[in-house]
Short mmCIF file of C-alpha atoms in Angstrom, two decimals:
data_model
loop_
_atom_site.label_atom_id
_atom_site.label_comp_id
_atom_site.label_asym_id
_atom_site.label_seq_id
_atom_site.Cartn_x
_atom_site.Cartn_y
_atom_site.Cartn_z
CA MET A 271 -20.23 -22.26 13.94
CA VAL A 272 -19.14 -18.67 14.39
CA ASN A 273 -18.62 -17.24 17.86
CA GLY A 274 -19.34 -13.61 18.74
CA MET A 275 -21.18 -12.73 15.54
CA SER A 276 -21.22 -8.99 15.02
CA LEU A 277 -21.29 -6.28 12.42
CA ARG A 278 -17.51 -6.06 12.62
CA LEU A 279 -17.22 -9.73 11.74
CA GLN A 280 -19.39 -9.19 8.69
CA ILE A 281 -17.10 -6.36 7.58
CA VAL A 282 -14.12 -8.64 8.17
CA SER A 283 -15.69 -11.32 5.97
CA ARG A 284 -15.30 -9.05 2.93
CA SER A 285 -11.57 -8.85 3.44
CA LEU A 286 -10.34 -11.97 5.20
CA TRP A 287 -6.60 -12.01 5.85
CA ILE A 288 -5.35 -15.44 6.86
CA HIS A 289 -2.31 -16.53 8.83
CA PRO A 290 -1.34 -20.21 8.48
CA ALA A 291 0.04 -21.65 11.74
CA MET A 292 1.66 -25.07 11.98
CA ALA A 293 0.99 -26.92 15.23
CA GLY A 294 3.06 -30.03 14.40
CA GLY A 295 2.79 -33.02 12.10
CA CYS A 296 4.05 -33.63 8.58
CA ASN A 297 3.61 -30.10 7.08
CA GLY A 298 1.38 -31.43 4.26
CA CYS A 299 -1.68 -29.33 5.18
CA HIS A 300 0.50 -26.24 5.56
CA LEU A 301 1.78 -26.66 2.01
CA GLU A 302 -1.77 -27.08 0.71
CA ILE A 303 -2.78 -23.82 2.41
CA LEU A 304 0.16 -22.03 0.80
CA ALA A 305 -0.86 -23.52 -2.56
CA CYS A 306 -4.23 -21.76 -2.20
CA LEU A 307 -2.40 -18.43 -2.32
CA SER A 308 -0.51 -19.29 -5.52
CA PRO A 309 -1.58 -17.93 -8.94
CA SER A 310 -3.20 -21.30 -9.78
CA TYR A 311 -5.88 -20.89 -7.11
CA ASP A 312 -5.79 -17.09 -6.64
CA LEU A 313 -7.51 -16.64 -3.27
CA GLU A 314 -7.23 -12.86 -3.70
CA ARG A 315 -10.23 -12.84 -6.03
CA TYR A 316 -12.39 -13.71 -3.00
CA GLY A 317 -10.81 -10.95 -0.95
CA VAL A 318 -8.62 -13.39 0.98
CA ARG A 319 -4.98 -12.40 1.48
CA PHE A 320 -1.99 -13.79 3.30
CA ALA A 321 -1.01 -11.95 6.50
CA SER A 322 2.62 -12.44 7.45
CA CYS A 323 2.02 -11.07 10.94
CA ILE A 324 -0.62 -12.48 13.30
CA ARG A 325 -1.58 -8.95 14.43
CA ARG A 326 -2.91 -8.25 10.94
CA ALA A 327 -4.70 -11.58 10.49
CA ASP A 328 -8.45 -12.10 10.70
CA ALA A 329 -8.26 -15.89 10.74
CA ILE A 330 -5.66 -18.41 11.87
CA LEU A 331 -5.51 -21.60 9.83
CA ILE A 332 -4.07 -24.15 12.26
CA SER A 333 -2.81 -27.35 10.69
CA GLY A 334 -1.11 -30.48 12.07
CA SER A 335 -1.25 -32.38 15.34
CA MET A 336 -0.99 -30.10 18.35
CA THR A 337 2.22 -31.04 20.13
CA HIS A 338 2.91 -30.31 23.81
CA ARG A 339 5.64 -27.92 22.74
CA ASN A 340 3.38 -25.84 20.47
CA LEU A 341 0.39 -25.72 22.81
CA ARG A 342 1.49 -22.53 24.58
CA ARG A 343 2.57 -20.91 21.29
CA MET A 344 -0.83 -21.48 19.67
CA LYS A 345 -2.59 -19.96 22.68
CA GLN A 346 -0.23 -16.97 22.47
CA ILE A 347 -0.87 -16.55 18.73
CA HIS A 348 -4.62 -16.64 19.34
CA LEU A 349 -4.28 -14.00 22.05
CA GLU A 350 -2.27 -11.70 19.79
CA MET A 351 -4.80 -11.86 16.96
CA GLN A 352 -6.77 -8.59 16.86
CA LYS A 353 -10.48 -9.10 17.47
CA PRO A 354 -12.72 -10.09 15.81
CA GLY A 355 -10.78 -13.14 14.69
CA LEU A 356 -11.61 -16.64 13.50
CA VAL A 357 -9.95 -20.00 14.07
CA VAL A 358 -9.94 -22.65 11.34
CA ALA A 359 -8.69 -26.19 11.95
CA VAL A 360 -7.25 -27.59 8.73
CA GLY A 361 -6.58 -31.29 8.21
CA THR A 362 -7.43 -34.50 9.99
CA CYS A 363 -4.58 -34.10 12.52
CA ALA A 364 -5.88 -30.72 13.68
CA LEU A 365 -9.26 -32.38 14.23
CA GLY A 366 -7.68 -34.83 16.69
CA HIS A 367 -7.25 -37.82 14.40
CA GLY A 368 -4.78 -38.76 11.69
CA ILE A 369 -1.58 -40.77 11.64
CA PHE A 370 -0.10 -39.08 14.72
CA GLU A 371 -3.14 -39.76 16.95
CA GLY A 372 -2.09 -41.14 20.35
CA GLY A 373 1.56 -40.19 19.82
CA ALA A 374 3.74 -39.35 22.82
CA VAL A 375 4.23 -35.72 21.81
CA VAL A 376 0.66 -35.05 20.69
CA SER A 377 -1.44 -33.20 23.28
CA LYS A 378 -5.01 -32.39 22.26
CA PRO A 379 -7.08 -31.52 19.19
CA VAL A 380 -7.27 -27.81 18.36
CA ASP A 381 -10.90 -27.43 19.46
CA ALA A 382 -10.01 -28.58 22.96
CA ILE A 383 -7.72 -25.56 23.32
CA LEU A 384 -9.14 -22.80 21.12
CA PRO A 385 -12.70 -21.94 19.96
CA VAL A 386 -12.73 -23.36 16.43
CA ASP A 387 -15.08 -21.72 13.92
CA LEU A 388 -14.51 -24.00 10.94
CA TYR A 389 -13.25 -27.55 10.40
CA ILE A 390 -11.69 -28.58 7.09
CA PRO A 391 -10.98 -32.34 7.19
CA GLY A 392 -8.65 -34.21 4.84
CA CYS A 393 -5.18 -35.71 4.88
CA PRO A 394 -4.16 -33.33 3.50
CA PRO A 395 -7.21 -31.35 2.31
CA LYS A 396 -6.82 -30.26 -1.31
CA PRO A 397 -6.57 -26.52 -1.99
CA GLU A 398 -10.07 -26.72 -3.47
CA ALA A 399 -11.33 -28.04 -0.12
CA VAL A 400 -9.63 -25.21 1.79
CA ILE A 401 -11.07 -22.62 -0.59
CA SER A 402 -14.51 -24.22 -0.38
CA GLY A 403 -14.34 -24.19 3.42
CA LEU A 404 -13.32 -20.54 3.57
CA GLY A 405 -16.06 -19.70 1.04
CA LYS A 406 -18.66 -21.41 3.21
CA LEU A 407 -17.41 -19.55 6.27
CA ILE A 408 -17.65 -16.19 4.47
CA GLN A 409 -21.08 -17.07 3.10
CA PHE A 410 -22.31 -18.13 6.54
CA ILE A 411 -21.17 -14.86 8.11
CA ARG A 412 -22.84 -12.79 5.38
CA LEU A 413 -26.10 -14.77 5.59
CA GLN A 414 -26.37 -13.91 9.28
CA ARG A 415 -26.87 -10.30 8.25
CA SER A 416 -29.87 -11.04 6.05
CA VAL B 216 -20.11 39.92 1.00
CA GLU B 217 -22.14 37.58 -1.24
CA ASN B 218 -19.19 37.26 -3.58
CA GLY B 219 -16.94 36.41 -0.62
CA ASP B 220 -19.38 33.78 0.61
CA GLY B 221 -19.55 32.30 -2.86
CA GLN B 222 -15.78 32.09 -3.06
CA MET B 223 -15.67 30.47 0.37
CA MET B 224 -18.28 27.91 -0.64
CA HIS B 225 -16.40 27.23 -3.85
CA PHE B 226 -13.15 26.69 -1.95
CA ALA B 227 -14.91 24.47 0.62
CA PHE B 228 -16.34 22.41 -2.22
CA GLN B 229 -12.87 22.11 -3.75
CA LEU B 230 -11.30 21.14 -0.43
CA LEU B 231 -13.88 18.59 0.69
CA ILE B 232 -15.37 17.16 -2.50
CA PHE B 233 -13.57 17.84 -5.76
CA PRO B 234 -10.59 17.70 -6.14
CA GLY B 235 -10.32 17.50 -2.36
CA LEU B 236 -10.79 14.78 0.21
CA LEU B 237 -13.58 12.73 -1.37
CA PHE B 238 -11.97 12.72 -4.81
CA VAL B 239 -8.54 11.87 -3.36
CA PHE B 240 -9.96 9.00 -1.31
CA ALA B 241 -11.93 7.54 -4.23
CA GLY B 242 -8.97 7.99 -6.58
CA SER B 243 -6.54 6.36 -4.15
CA GLN B 244 -8.78 3.30 -3.93
CA ALA B 245 -9.01 3.16 -7.73
CA ALA B 246 -5.21 3.44 -7.98
CA ALA B 247 -4.77 0.62 -5.47
CA PHE B 248 -7.19 -1.52 -7.46
CA LEU B 249 -5.33 -0.77 -10.69
CA GLU B 250 -2.00 -1.71 -9.10
CA ARG B 251 -3.28 -5.01 -7.71
CA LYS B 252 -5.19 -5.88 -10.87
CA THR B 253 -2.16 -5.21 -13.07
CA ALA B 254 0.02 -7.40 -10.85
CA ALA B 255 -2.64 -10.13 -10.95
CA ARG B 256 -2.94 -10.06 -14.74
CA MET B 257 0.86 -10.25 -15.05
CA GLN B 258 0.78 -13.37 -12.88
CA ASN B 259 -2.09 -14.84 -14.95
CA ARG B 260 -4.58 -14.39 -12.10
CA ILE B 261 -8.05 -12.83 -12.00
CA GLY B 262 -7.16 -10.56 -9.10
CA PRO B 263 -9.30 -8.61 -6.66
CA SER B 264 -12.71 -7.05 -7.22
CA LEU B 265 -13.13 -3.33 -7.82
CA PHE B 266 -14.07 -2.52 -4.22
CA GLN B 267 -11.54 -4.83 -2.55
CA PRO B 268 -9.07 -2.05 -1.59
CA PHE B 269 -11.95 -0.14 0.02
CA HIS B 270 -13.08 -3.26 1.92
CA ASP B 271 -9.50 -3.76 3.15
CA ILE B 272 -9.19 -0.21 4.47
CA PHE B 273 -12.67 -0.25 6.01
CA LYS B 274 -11.95 -3.58 7.70
CA LEU B 275 -8.69 -2.29 9.19
CA LEU B 276 -10.50 0.75 10.56
CA VAL B 277 -13.07 -1.34 12.44
CA LYS B 278 -10.59 -3.94 13.70
CA GLU B 279 -9.26 -3.80 17.23
CA ASN B 280 -6.38 -1.34 17.37
CA GLU B 281 -3.57 -2.23 19.72
CA PRO B 282 -0.43 -0.04 19.87
CA PRO B 283 2.76 -1.95 19.12
CA ASP B 284 4.21 -1.07 22.51
CA VAL B 285 2.51 0.23 25.64
CA ARG B 286 5.54 2.46 26.38
CA GLN B 287 4.76 4.46 23.25
CA LYS B 288 1.78 6.66 23.96
CA GLY B 289 0.86 8.35 20.70
CA THR B 290 3.82 8.06 18.33
CA PRO B 291 2.71 4.87 16.53
CA LEU B 292 -0.40 6.67 15.27
CA LEU B 293 0.62 10.33 15.41
CA PHE B 294 3.43 10.31 12.85
CA PRO B 295 1.64 8.11 10.29
CA PHE B 296 -1.42 10.34 10.70
CA MET B 297 0.70 13.46 10.05
CA GLY B 298 2.06 11.68 6.97
CA LEU B 299 -1.52 11.01 5.85
CA VAL B 300 -2.43 14.69 6.24
CA SER B 301 0.68 15.70 4.24
CA ALA B 302 -0.19 13.20 1.52
CA ALA B 303 -3.79 14.50 1.37
CA CYS B 304 -2.56 18.14 1.10
CA PHE B 305 -0.05 17.12 -1.56
CA SER B 306 -2.72 15.28 -3.53
CA PHE B 307 -5.18 18.17 -3.25
CA LEU B 308 -2.57 20.66 -4.58
CA VAL B 309 -1.56 18.41 -7.47
CA TRP B 310 -5.11 17.68 -8.59
CA ARG B 311 -6.12 21.30 -8.20
CA SER B 312 -3.21 22.20 -10.49
CA VAL B 313 -4.53 19.60 -12.94
CA PHE B 314 -8.13 20.84 -13.03
CA HIS B 315 -7.58 24.54 -12.21
CA PRO B 316 -4.03 25.39 -13.39
CA THR B 317 -4.47 29.12 -12.83
CA THR B 318 -5.49 28.92 -9.15
CA GLY B 319 -2.05 28.09 -7.79
CA PHE B 320 0.03 30.28 -5.51
CA ARG B 321 3.58 31.58 -5.86
CA GLY B 322 5.95 28.77 -4.91
CA ASP B 323 3.45 25.91 -5.27
CA PHE B 324 5.98 24.16 -7.51
CA PHE B 325 8.36 23.78 -4.56
CA ALA B 326 5.52 23.12 -2.12
CA LEU B 327 4.58 20.06 -4.16
CA VAL B 328 8.13 18.69 -4.21
CA ILE B 329 8.58 19.23 -0.46
CA LEU B 330 5.14 17.85 0.50
CA SER B 331 5.80 14.68 -1.52
CA ALA B 332 8.92 14.13 0.60
CA ALA B 333 7.24 15.07 3.88
CA ALA B 334 4.42 12.55 3.45
CA SER B 335 6.75 9.58 3.14
CA LEU B 336 9.25 10.71 5.77
CA LEU B 337 6.65 11.59 8.40
CA GLN B 338 4.99 8.27 7.87
CA VAL B 339 8.02 6.30 8.97
CA SER B 340 9.24 8.74 11.62
CA GLY B 341 7.11 7.11 14.33
CA VAL B 342 8.90 3.78 14.13
CA LEU B 343 12.29 5.37 14.80
CA PHE B 344 11.19 5.58 18.47
CA ASP B 345 10.07 1.96 18.50
CA PRO B 346 12.06 -0.11 21.01
CA LYS B 347 11.68 -3.16 18.76
CA ARG B 348 14.71 -3.40 16.53
CA ALA B 349 12.79 -4.91 13.59
CA ALA B 350 10.69 -1.77 13.29
CA SER B 351 13.27 0.92 14.12
CA GLY B 352 15.89 -0.79 11.92
CA GLY B 353 13.37 -0.89 9.07
CA GLY B 354 12.66 2.80 9.62
CA ASN B 355 16.37 3.65 9.51
CA ARG B 356 16.88 1.69 6.33
CA PHE B 357 13.88 3.32 4.74
CA PHE B 358 15.27 6.76 5.60
CA ASN B 359 18.61 5.90 3.95
CA TYR B 360 16.89 4.45 0.93
CA TYR B 361 14.46 7.33 0.66
CA LEU B 362 17.04 10.11 0.97
CA THR B 363 19.31 8.55 -1.65
CA ALA B 364 16.36 8.31 -4.04
CA GLU B 365 15.11 11.79 -3.20
CA LEU B 366 18.41 13.41 -4.27
CA PRO B 367 18.03 12.56 -7.99
CA PHE B 368 14.30 13.32 -7.73
CA PHE B 369 14.96 16.85 -6.44
CA ILE B 370 17.67 17.48 -9.04
CA ALA B 371 15.47 16.18 -11.87
CA ALA B 372 12.55 18.35 -10.71
CA GLY B 373 14.81 21.35 -11.33
CA VAL B 374 14.78 20.75 -15.10
CA PRO B 375 11.17 21.84 -15.81
CA PHE B 376 11.76 24.76 -13.43
CA LEU B 377 14.85 25.86 -15.42
CA GLN B 378 13.29 25.23 -18.83
CA ALA B 379 10.26 27.37 -17.98
CA GLY B 380 12.59 30.22 -17.01
CA GLY B 381 12.20 29.87 -13.25
CA ALA B 382 8.51 29.02 -13.00
CA PHE B 383 7.47 29.37 -9.34
CA ARG B 384 3.83 28.63 -10.13
CA MET B 385 2.43 25.42 -11.58
CA GLY B 386 0.26 27.62 -13.81
CA GLU B 387 3.39 29.15 -15.42
CA LEU B 388 4.81 25.69 -16.05
CA ALA B 389 1.52 24.58 -17.65
CA ALA B 390 1.47 27.69 -19.84
CA PHE B 391 5.09 27.10 -20.89
CA GLN B 392 4.40 23.49 -21.87
CA LYS B 393 1.27 24.52 -23.75
CA THR B 394 3.28 26.98 -25.82
CA TYR B 395 6.59 25.20 -26.33
CA GLY B 396 5.57 21.55 -25.97
CA ALA B 397 6.18 19.01 -23.21
CA VAL B 398 9.42 19.17 -21.24
CA VAL B 399 10.05 15.50 -21.98
CA ALA B 400 10.40 16.28 -25.70
CA SER B 401 13.83 17.87 -25.10
CA ALA B 402 16.98 15.84 -24.36
CA SER B 403 17.35 17.25 -20.84
CA GLY B 404 13.64 16.77 -20.13
CA PHE B 405 13.78 13.15 -21.26
CA LEU B 406 16.74 12.35 -19.00
CA ALA B 407 15.13 14.19 -16.08
CA PHE B 408 11.84 12.32 -16.59
CA ALA B 409 13.67 8.97 -16.61
CA ALA B 410 15.48 9.84 -13.36
CA ALA B 411 12.38 11.25 -11.63
CA PHE B 412 10.22 8.32 -12.74
CA THR B 413 12.68 5.78 -11.32
CA ALA B 414 13.16 7.71 -8.07
CA SER B 415 9.37 8.03 -7.68
CA PHE B 416 9.13 4.33 -6.89
CA VAL B 417 10.65 5.01 -3.51
CA VAL B 418 8.34 7.96 -2.87
CA ILE B 419 5.37 5.66 -3.39
CA ARG B 420 7.05 3.01 -1.22
CA LEU B 421 7.25 0.52 -4.05
CA SER B 422 10.33 -1.58 -4.60
CA PRO B 423 11.55 -0.66 -8.10
CA PHE B 424 12.41 -3.53 -10.38
CA ASN B 425 10.97 -5.92 -7.82
CA GLN B 426 13.84 -5.71 -5.35
CA PRO B 427 12.68 -8.43 -2.95
CA ASP B 428 15.53 -7.88 -0.50
CA THR B 429 14.94 -4.14 -0.42
CA GLY B 430 11.22 -4.71 -0.11
CA ILE B 431 11.75 -6.77 3.02
CA GLU B 432 14.67 -4.81 4.46
CA ALA B 433 13.39 -1.27 4.03
CA LEU B 434 9.85 -0.95 2.76
CA SER B 435 8.15 -3.53 5.00
CA GLY B 436 10.07 -2.41 8.08
CA PRO B 437 8.17 0.73 9.15
CA PRO B 438 4.66 -0.78 9.28
CA ALA B 439 5.97 -4.12 10.59
CA ARG B 440 4.30 -3.75 13.98
CA CYS B 441 1.19 -1.87 12.88
CA SER B 442 -2.28 -3.34 12.78
CA GLY B 443 -5.82 -2.07 12.71
CA MET B 444 -6.20 1.68 12.32
CA SER B 445 -2.45 2.44 12.23
CA LEU B 446 -1.98 0.00 9.35
CA ALA B 447 -4.99 1.54 7.58
CA VAL B 448 -3.31 4.98 7.86
CA PHE B 449 -0.07 3.56 6.42
CA GLN B 450 -1.88 1.90 3.52
CA LEU B 451 -4.07 4.91 2.78
CA THR B 452 -1.05 7.24 2.63
CA ARG B 453 0.72 4.93 0.24
CA GLN B 454 -2.39 4.64 -1.95
CA ILE B 455 -2.76 8.44 -2.07
CA MET B 456 0.87 8.77 -3.19
CA LEU B 457 0.29 6.03 -5.77
CA PHE B 458 -2.69 8.00 -7.06
CA THR B 459 -0.93 11.38 -7.11
CA ILE B 460 2.70 10.84 -8.13
CA PRO B 461 1.83 9.89 -11.77
CA ALA B 462 -0.21 13.11 -12.04
CA MET B 463 2.71 15.13 -10.67
CA LEU B 464 5.13 13.57 -13.16
CA ILE B 465 2.72 14.38 -16.00
CA LEU B 466 2.38 17.98 -14.78
CA PHE B 467 6.16 18.41 -14.55
CA PHE B 468 7.33 16.60 -17.66
CA LEU B 469 4.56 15.36 -19.97
CA GLY B 470 2.71 18.57 -20.80
CA GLY B 471 0.07 18.51 -18.07
CA MET B 472 -3.43 17.04 -18.20
CA PRO B 473 -5.98 19.39 -19.81
CA PHE B 474 -9.47 18.01 -19.27
CA GLY B 475 -11.62 20.24 -21.47
CA GLY B 476 -13.60 18.50 -24.23
CA PHE B 477 -11.78 15.86 -26.24
CA ALA B 478 -8.44 16.76 -24.60
CA GLY B 479 -9.58 14.64 -21.66
CA PHE B 480 -9.04 11.36 -23.53
CA PRO B 481 -5.30 11.78 -24.20
CA SER B 482 -4.87 13.12 -20.67
CA ALA B 483 -6.58 10.08 -19.15
CA ALA B 484 -4.54 7.79 -21.44
CA LYS B 485 -1.32 9.49 -20.30
CA TYR B 486 -2.27 9.04 -16.65
CA LEU B 487 -3.21 5.39 -17.12
CA ALA B 488 0.00 4.67 -19.03
CA VAL B 489 2.23 6.13 -16.28
CA SER B 490 0.23 4.40 -13.49
CA VAL B 491 0.32 1.02 -15.19
CA ALA B 492 4.03 1.48 -15.98
CA PHE B 493 4.71 1.74 -12.22
CA SER B 494 2.96 -1.58 -11.58
CA VAL B 495 4.51 -3.33 -14.57
CA ILE B 496 8.08 -2.25 -13.77
CA GLN B 497 7.57 -3.16 -10.14
CA ASN B 498 6.75 -6.72 -11.16
CA LEU B 499 9.68 -7.20 -13.52
CA SER B 500 12.24 -9.80 -12.63
CA PRO B 501 15.69 -8.21 -12.00
CA THR B 502 16.50 -8.26 -8.31
CA LEU B 503 18.63 -5.89 -6.25
CA GLY B 504 19.55 -5.88 -2.58
CA LEU B 505 19.31 -2.73 -0.46
CA SER B 506 23.02 -1.81 -0.69
CA ARG B 507 22.96 -2.16 -4.49
CA ALA B 508 19.75 -0.13 -4.65
CA LEU B 509 21.40 2.66 -2.65
CA ARG B 510 24.44 2.60 -4.96
CA PHE B 511 22.11 2.67 -7.96
CA CYS B 512 20.28 5.76 -6.64
CA LEU B 513 23.45 7.62 -5.64
CA GLY B 514 25.39 6.59 -8.75
CA PRO B 515 23.76 6.26 -12.18
CA LEU B 516 20.45 7.86 -11.22
CA THR B 517 22.00 10.99 -9.66
CA PHE B 518 24.47 11.22 -12.58
CA LEU B 519 21.53 11.04 -15.00
CA SER B 520 19.67 13.86 -13.27
CA VAL B 521 22.81 16.05 -13.05
CA CYS B 522 23.38 15.49 -16.79
CA ALA B 523 19.78 16.59 -17.39
CA VAL B 524 20.30 19.82 -15.44
CA VAL B 525 23.57 20.56 -17.30
CA LEU B 526 21.86 19.94 -20.65
CA SER B 527 19.00 22.23 -19.71
CA PHE B 528 21.55 24.97 -18.86
CA LEU B 529 23.03 24.46 -22.33
CA GLY B 530 19.60 24.91 -23.84
CA TRP B 531 19.05 21.30 -24.99
#
C-alpha cells in the first residue's frame, strides 16, 4: 500500500498536508475533497491541513479522469512534491472507470502513471469516505512502526 | 572564581533552559496551539491537538529541503535563519525582563523595540533577491506594510519611556509601573496601547481584522516558495513573535507580569487575554485591501500614537 516506508514517513503521518489536484472530469470529487476541509468536517483535528503549494504538500489527492492534456502536468506535480510524499486517487474516474471511461480525451488511470498509495472509490466519494480513507492511510503508516 | 563559575552556570541555564531557548521553543508551540484552537472554536470546529504545532514543525524539518532557485546559494535559508536568531534573542530578553526585572542592561528598552523589528524584516529580506516575481513582490509589499505599521508602533513605545521619566532599563519601567500604576491607566497610555496593539499584528505577521487581500498580497508572499526546513524557520520565527509580543505589550503598558506567589494568576490571565485577543480580532469579519491597510496605518493609527505622545508630554 505504501511505498518507501521510512521513519520520515511516520513523522509525516502526524502532520499530513494535502494538495488536491484535478486531472479532468466533472469536478465533483474535487468539491468533496474541499468539503472535508470545511468547518463541518474539520480535517485539522486529525492533523491534516490544506497545502496551497505542492512543494509543501505531503500527499496529492488526484481526482477525475486523467486527460491527455493533464498527463504531463500530473507527472510534473508529483516530481515537485518534496519527499517523502504520498499519492491518493480519489473517485471512480481516477481509478480508471466512471462515466468518462473510454472517452477520446481520457488517457490512463492514475495508477498507470504514478505510484498510488491509496484508492478512495465513489462517484463522488462522500467527505466521510475521504476522511475514512486518509485515516486508514495514517493508521497503516503508524502501525508499521509497531 | 567559584562565584564567577556559579554566575556563568546561572547565565547558561537562563540562556539555554529558562527563560532561554527551551522555554521559548515550548512557549512558541503553546502560542501557536492557542491561536489555532481559538480560530477553530470561533468557526465551531474542534481544532488541532495540543502537540499539532510541534508535529508540523518537526515534520517540516525532516522533509526534503529544496531551495526555491538553484541560482540562489544560501539566501533562501540564511536570512530567515538570521530572523529566527533575532526573534530568539528578542524573546529571551523579554522573558528575562518578565521573570528577572532587575537583570536588564542600560538601553534594553530600545534593544527590545529594535530586535522586534529586526526579526520580521530579516525574515523576509531573503526573498527580495528571489528572481521569481511572486516571492520578491510579496517581500516588497511586506516591507511597505511593515514599515507603515512600525511607525505608529515606535511612536507609541515612546509613551511608557516618557511617562517613566526616560527609563532606559526595563527594570526602571517595571519599578515605575509598580509605584504609579500601569501606563495604560492614563489617557496617553491607553491611546498608545491601542495603537501599539493594532500595529503589533503586522510584527507577528498576522493580518489584522482578517484582511484577506493583505494576507495574500503581503503576508503570504515572502514564504511563498519555501518548503521543508526553510518553511519551518519561517513558521518558528512567527510563532516566537506570537509568543513574545503579548508579553512585551504587557511589560510596556499593562504593569508587567510579576510571578511571585498569587500575583502569578492575574499575570497569566493578562497574558492569556492579550494572546486570545490577537486571535479573536484576526478572525473578525471586516476586510481591508493592502492599500487601505497602508492608509490605515499611516493615517488614523499614526495620528493616534502622536496624540498619545503629546498627551504624555502634557502630563495626562
